[in-house]
Coordinates of C-alpha atoms and ligand atoms in Angstrom, one line a residue:
X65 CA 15.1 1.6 14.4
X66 CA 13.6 0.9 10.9
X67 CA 12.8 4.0 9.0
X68 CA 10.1 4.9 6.4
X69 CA 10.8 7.6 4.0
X70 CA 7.6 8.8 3.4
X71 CA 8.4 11.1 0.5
X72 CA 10.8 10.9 -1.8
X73 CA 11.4 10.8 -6.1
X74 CA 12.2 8.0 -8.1
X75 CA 13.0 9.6 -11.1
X76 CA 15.6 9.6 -13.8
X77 CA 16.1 13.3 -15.0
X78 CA 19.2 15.5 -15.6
X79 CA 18.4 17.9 -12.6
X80 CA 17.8 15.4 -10.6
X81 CA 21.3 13.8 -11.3
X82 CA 22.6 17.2 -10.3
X83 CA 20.8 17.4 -7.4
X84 CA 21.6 13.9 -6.1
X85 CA 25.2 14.8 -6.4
X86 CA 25.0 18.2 -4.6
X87 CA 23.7 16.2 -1.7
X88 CA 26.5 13.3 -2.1
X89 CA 24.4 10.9 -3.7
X90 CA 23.9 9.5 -7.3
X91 CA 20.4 9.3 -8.9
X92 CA 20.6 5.8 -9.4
X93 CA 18.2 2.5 -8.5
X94 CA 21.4 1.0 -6.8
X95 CA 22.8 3.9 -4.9
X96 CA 19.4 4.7 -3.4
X97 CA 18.6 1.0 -2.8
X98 CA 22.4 1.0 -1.0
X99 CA 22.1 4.0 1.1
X100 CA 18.9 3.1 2.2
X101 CA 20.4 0.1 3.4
X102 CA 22.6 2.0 5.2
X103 CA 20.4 3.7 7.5
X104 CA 18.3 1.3 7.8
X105 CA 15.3 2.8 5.5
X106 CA 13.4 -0.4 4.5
X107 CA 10.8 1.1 2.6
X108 CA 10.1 4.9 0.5
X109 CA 7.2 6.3 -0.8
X110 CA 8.2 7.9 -4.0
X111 CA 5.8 10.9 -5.2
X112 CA 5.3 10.1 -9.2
X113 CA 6.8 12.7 -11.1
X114 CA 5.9 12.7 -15.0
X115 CA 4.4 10.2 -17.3
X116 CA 3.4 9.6 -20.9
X117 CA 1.3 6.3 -19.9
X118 CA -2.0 6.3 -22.5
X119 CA -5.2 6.8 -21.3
X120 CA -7.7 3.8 -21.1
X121 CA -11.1 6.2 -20.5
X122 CA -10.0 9.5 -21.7
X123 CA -8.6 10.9 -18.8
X124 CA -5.4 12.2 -17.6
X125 CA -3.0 9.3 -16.4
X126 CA -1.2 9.7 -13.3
X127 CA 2.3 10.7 -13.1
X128 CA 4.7 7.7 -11.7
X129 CA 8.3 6.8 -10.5
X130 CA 10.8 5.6 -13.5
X131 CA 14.4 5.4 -12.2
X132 CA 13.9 1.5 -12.6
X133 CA 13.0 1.6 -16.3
X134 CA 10.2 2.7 -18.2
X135 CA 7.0 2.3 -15.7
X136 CA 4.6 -0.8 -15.9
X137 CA 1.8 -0.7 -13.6
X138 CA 0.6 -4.2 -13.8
X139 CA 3.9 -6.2 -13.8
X140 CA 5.4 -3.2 -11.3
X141 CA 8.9 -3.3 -12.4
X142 CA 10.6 -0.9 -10.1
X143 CA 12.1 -2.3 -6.8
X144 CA 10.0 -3.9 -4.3
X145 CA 11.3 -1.4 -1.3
X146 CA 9.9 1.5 -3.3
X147 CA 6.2 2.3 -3.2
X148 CA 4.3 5.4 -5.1
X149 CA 1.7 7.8 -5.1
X150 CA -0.1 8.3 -8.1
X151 CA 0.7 12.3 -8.8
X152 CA -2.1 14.5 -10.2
X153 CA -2.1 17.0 -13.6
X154 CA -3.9 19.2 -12.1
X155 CA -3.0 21.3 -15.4
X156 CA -4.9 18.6 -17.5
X157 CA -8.0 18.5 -15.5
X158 CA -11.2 19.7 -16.5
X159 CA -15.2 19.2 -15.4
X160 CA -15.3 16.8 -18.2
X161 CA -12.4 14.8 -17.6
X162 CA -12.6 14.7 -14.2
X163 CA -14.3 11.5 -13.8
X164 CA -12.5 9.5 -16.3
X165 CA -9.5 10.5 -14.7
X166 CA -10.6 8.9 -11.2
X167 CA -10.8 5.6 -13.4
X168 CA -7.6 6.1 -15.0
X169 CA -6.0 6.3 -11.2
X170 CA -8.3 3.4 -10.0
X171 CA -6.4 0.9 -12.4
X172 CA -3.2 2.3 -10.8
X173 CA -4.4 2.4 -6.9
X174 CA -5.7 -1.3 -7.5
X175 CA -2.2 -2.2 -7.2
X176 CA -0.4 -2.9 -4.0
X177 CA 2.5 -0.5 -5.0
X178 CA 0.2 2.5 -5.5
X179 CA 0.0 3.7 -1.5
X180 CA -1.4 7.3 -1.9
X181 CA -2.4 10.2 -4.4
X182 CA -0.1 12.9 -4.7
X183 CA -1.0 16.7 -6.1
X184 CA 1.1 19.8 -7.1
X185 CA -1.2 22.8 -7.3
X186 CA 1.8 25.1 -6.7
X187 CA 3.6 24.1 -10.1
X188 CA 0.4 22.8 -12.0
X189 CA -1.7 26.4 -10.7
X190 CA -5.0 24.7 -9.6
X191 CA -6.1 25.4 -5.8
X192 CA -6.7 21.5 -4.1
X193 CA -10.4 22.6 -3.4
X194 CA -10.9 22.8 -7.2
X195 CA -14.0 20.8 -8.3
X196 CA -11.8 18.8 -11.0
X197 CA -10.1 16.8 -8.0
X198 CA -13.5 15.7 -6.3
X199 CA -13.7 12.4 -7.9
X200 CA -10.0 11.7 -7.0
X201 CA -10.7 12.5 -3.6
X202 CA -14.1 10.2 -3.8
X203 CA -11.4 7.5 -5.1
X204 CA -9.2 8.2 -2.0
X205 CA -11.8 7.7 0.4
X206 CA -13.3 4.5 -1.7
X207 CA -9.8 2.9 -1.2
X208 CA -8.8 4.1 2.1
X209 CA -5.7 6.2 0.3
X210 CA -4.2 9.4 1.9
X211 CA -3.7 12.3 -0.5
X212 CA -0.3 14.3 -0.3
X213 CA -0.1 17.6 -1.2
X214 CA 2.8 19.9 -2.0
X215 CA 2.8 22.7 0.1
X216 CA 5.0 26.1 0.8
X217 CA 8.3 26.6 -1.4
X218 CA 8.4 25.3 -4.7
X219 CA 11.7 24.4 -6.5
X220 CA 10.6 26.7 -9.7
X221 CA 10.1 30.5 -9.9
X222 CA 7.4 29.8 -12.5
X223 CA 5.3 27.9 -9.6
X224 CA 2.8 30.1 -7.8
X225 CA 3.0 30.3 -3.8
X226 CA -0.9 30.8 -3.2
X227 CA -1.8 27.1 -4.4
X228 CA 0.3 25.8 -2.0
X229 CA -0.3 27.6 0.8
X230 CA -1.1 25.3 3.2
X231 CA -4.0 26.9 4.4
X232 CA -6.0 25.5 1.2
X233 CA -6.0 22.1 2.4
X234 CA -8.0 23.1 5.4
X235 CA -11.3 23.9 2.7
X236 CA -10.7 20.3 1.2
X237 CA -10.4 18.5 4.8
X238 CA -13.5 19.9 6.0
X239 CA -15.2 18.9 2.5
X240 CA -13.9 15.1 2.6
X241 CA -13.8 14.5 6.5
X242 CA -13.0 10.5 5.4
X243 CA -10.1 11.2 3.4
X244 CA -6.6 11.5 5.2
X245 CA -4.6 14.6 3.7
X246 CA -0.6 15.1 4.1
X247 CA 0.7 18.0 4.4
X248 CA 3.9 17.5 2.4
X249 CA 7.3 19.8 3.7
X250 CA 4.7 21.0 6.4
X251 CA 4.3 24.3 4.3
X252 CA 7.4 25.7 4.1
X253 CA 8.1 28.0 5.9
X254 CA 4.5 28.5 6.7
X255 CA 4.9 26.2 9.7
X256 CA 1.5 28.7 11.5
X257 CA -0.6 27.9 9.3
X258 CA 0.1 24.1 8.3
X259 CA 0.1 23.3 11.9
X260 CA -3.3 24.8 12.6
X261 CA -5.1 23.0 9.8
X262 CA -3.6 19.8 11.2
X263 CA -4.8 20.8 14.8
X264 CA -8.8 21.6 14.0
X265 CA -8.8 18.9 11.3
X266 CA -8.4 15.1 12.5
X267 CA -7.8 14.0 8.8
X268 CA -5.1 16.1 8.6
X269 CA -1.4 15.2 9.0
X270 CA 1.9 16.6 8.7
X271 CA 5.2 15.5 6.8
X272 CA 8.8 17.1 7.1
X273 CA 10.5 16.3 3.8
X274 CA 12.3 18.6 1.9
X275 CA 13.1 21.1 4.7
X276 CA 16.8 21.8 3.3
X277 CA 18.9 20.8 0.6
X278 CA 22.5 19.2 0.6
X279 CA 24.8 17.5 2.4
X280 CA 26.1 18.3 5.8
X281 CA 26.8 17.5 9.3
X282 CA 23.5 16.9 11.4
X283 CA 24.4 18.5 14.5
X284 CA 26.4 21.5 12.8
X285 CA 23.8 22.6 10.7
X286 CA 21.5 22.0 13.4
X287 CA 23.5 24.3 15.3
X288 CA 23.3 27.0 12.4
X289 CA 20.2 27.0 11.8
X290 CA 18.6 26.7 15.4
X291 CA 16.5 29.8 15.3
X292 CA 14.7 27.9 12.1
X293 CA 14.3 24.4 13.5
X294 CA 13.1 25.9 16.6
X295 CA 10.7 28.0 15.4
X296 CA 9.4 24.5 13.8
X297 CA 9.9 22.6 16.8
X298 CA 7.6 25.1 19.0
X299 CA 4.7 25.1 16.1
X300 CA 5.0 21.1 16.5
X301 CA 5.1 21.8 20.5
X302 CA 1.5 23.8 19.9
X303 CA 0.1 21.2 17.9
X304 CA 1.2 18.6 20.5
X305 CA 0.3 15.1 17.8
X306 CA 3.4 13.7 17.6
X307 CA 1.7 10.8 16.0
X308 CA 0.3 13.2 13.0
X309 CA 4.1 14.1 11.7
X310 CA 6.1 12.0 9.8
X311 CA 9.3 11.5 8.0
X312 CA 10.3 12.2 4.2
X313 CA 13.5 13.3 2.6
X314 CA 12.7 14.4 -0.7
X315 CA 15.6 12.7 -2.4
X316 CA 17.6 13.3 -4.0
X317 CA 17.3 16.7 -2.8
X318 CA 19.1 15.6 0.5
X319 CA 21.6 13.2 1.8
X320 CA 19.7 10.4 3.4
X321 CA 22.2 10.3 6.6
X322 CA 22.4 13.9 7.1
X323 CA 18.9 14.2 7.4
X324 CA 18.0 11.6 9.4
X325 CA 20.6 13.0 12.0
X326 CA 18.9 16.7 11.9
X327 CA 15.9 15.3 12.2
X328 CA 16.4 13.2 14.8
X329 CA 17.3 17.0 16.8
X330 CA 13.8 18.5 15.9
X331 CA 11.6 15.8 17.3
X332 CA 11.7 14.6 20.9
X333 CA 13.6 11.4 21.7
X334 CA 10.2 9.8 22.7
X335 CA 8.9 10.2 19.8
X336 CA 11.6 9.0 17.5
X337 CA 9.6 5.2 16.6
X338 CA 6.3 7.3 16.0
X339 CA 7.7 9.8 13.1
X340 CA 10.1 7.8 11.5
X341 CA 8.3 4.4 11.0
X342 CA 4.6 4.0 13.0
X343 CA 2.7 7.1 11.7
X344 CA 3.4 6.2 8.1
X345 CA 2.6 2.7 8.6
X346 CA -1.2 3.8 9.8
X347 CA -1.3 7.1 8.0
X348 CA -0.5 4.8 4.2
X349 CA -2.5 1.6 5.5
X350 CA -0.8 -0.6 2.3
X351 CA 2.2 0.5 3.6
X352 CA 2.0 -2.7 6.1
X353 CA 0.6 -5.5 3.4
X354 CA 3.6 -4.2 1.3
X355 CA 6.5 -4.7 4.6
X356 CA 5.0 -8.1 5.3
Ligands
ZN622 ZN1 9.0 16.2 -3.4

């Protein structure tokens, strides 16, 4: 079965060189590339992570993937198997720069690399229904783009929980009906509440990246941790839309294998080609032009 990782970082910093080996990896271009070979992943999503690209119109430019050298958005220069989501500074955003940060984005999402928008309101302390997104979210729909958004446990104590609660992105869903919205790590551990917002709203969807961190044996720390993944699985069994969650690991925050095996123990059998492959394919729509 081919595999999508639907979230994931591309991103040359020390933590995440720490992190990667924690969770027997390296934070390399050629490890990932390898390991993703592997297990047969043949395409990620990485969520852009920091950038100092200039500004064209006087807005904020969007944060980007690097572990393949310096970013180029024109002549993309990081590997083919890795697409991105143009991440948000929330923090930058203002009324007044609002627009011309839409236009900033719209050079990026005119690429075929740039699959989706990504925000952080936890770490950048901006709610997602905050009028300086509403012209990003006008650019989603223009383009037919999902937008991801962080929600539930942040990796940093100076993040704060109540912009990413996931029950924030139900006031932004109802607002842009047209716009697909991913809840990223399903809300961790607010599992209640991210699944209801993906039950009453269509546009909504659900992605399971990031739930733990590390390297391990599937089926043993499946076995550890079964009052957790079954407290997921039964909020999954209420919203009963197996083609509405799909697959991410958050590398290098996880080992690819490991997680793939856990996960393969939290959703039914039957829907195995849905979550790891088909739902991202129609939930990122460039997804396919880009694994032709
Ligand atoms: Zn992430």
């Amino acid at each position: 079965m081919k595999i999508i990782d639907a979230h994931m970082h591309f991103y040359n910093i020390p933590g995440f060189d720490e992190l990667a080996k924690k969770a027997g990896h390296e934070n390399t271009a050629e490890h990932y590339l390898r390991a993703c070979k592997e297990n047969n992943v043949v395409l990620s999503i990485a969520m852009g992570n920091d950038s100092e690209e200039p500004s064209l119109f006087g807005g904020t430019t969007p944060r980007v993937p690097n572990l393949s050298g310096k970013f180029d958005y024109k002549n993309y220069n990081q590997p083919p198997e890795i697409a991105y989501c143009a991440g948000v500074k929330s923090e930058e955003l203002t009324l007044e720069n609002a627009k011309a940060t839409a236009q900033e984005f719209e050079r990026y999402v005119l690429t075929p690399q740039c699959v989706g928008i990504k925000l952080y309101p936890g770490y950048n302390h901006v709610y997602v229904y905050d009028p300086v997104h509403f012209p990003l979210y006008e650019l989603a729909e223009k383009y037919n783009l999902p937008v991801v958004i962080h929600t539930g446990d942040t990796a940093t104590s100076t993040a704060i929980l109540k912009y990413a609660h996931p029950l924030t992105v139900d006031e932004v869903a109802v607002r842009y009906p047209n716009v697909r919205f991913v809840i990223a790590h399903c809300g961790n551990p607010w599992f209640a509440d991210a699944t209801e917002v993906a039950a009453k709203n269509e546009n909504v969807f659900l992605e399971l990246s990031g739930l733990l961190g590390g390297q391990f044996a599937g089926d043993i720390f499946y076995q550890k941790h079964q009052s957790y993944f079954s407290y997921l699985r039964m909020w999954l069994d209420y919203l009963d839309r197996y083609d509405k969650v799909i697959y991410g690991t958050d590398w290098p925050l996880i080992n690819i294998k490991s997680y793939i095996e856990v996960m393969k123990l939290v959703i039914p059998t039957i829907h195995h080609q849905e979550f790891f492959y088909d739902n991202a394919m129609r939930i990122f729509p460039k997804v396919r032009e880009l694994l032709k």
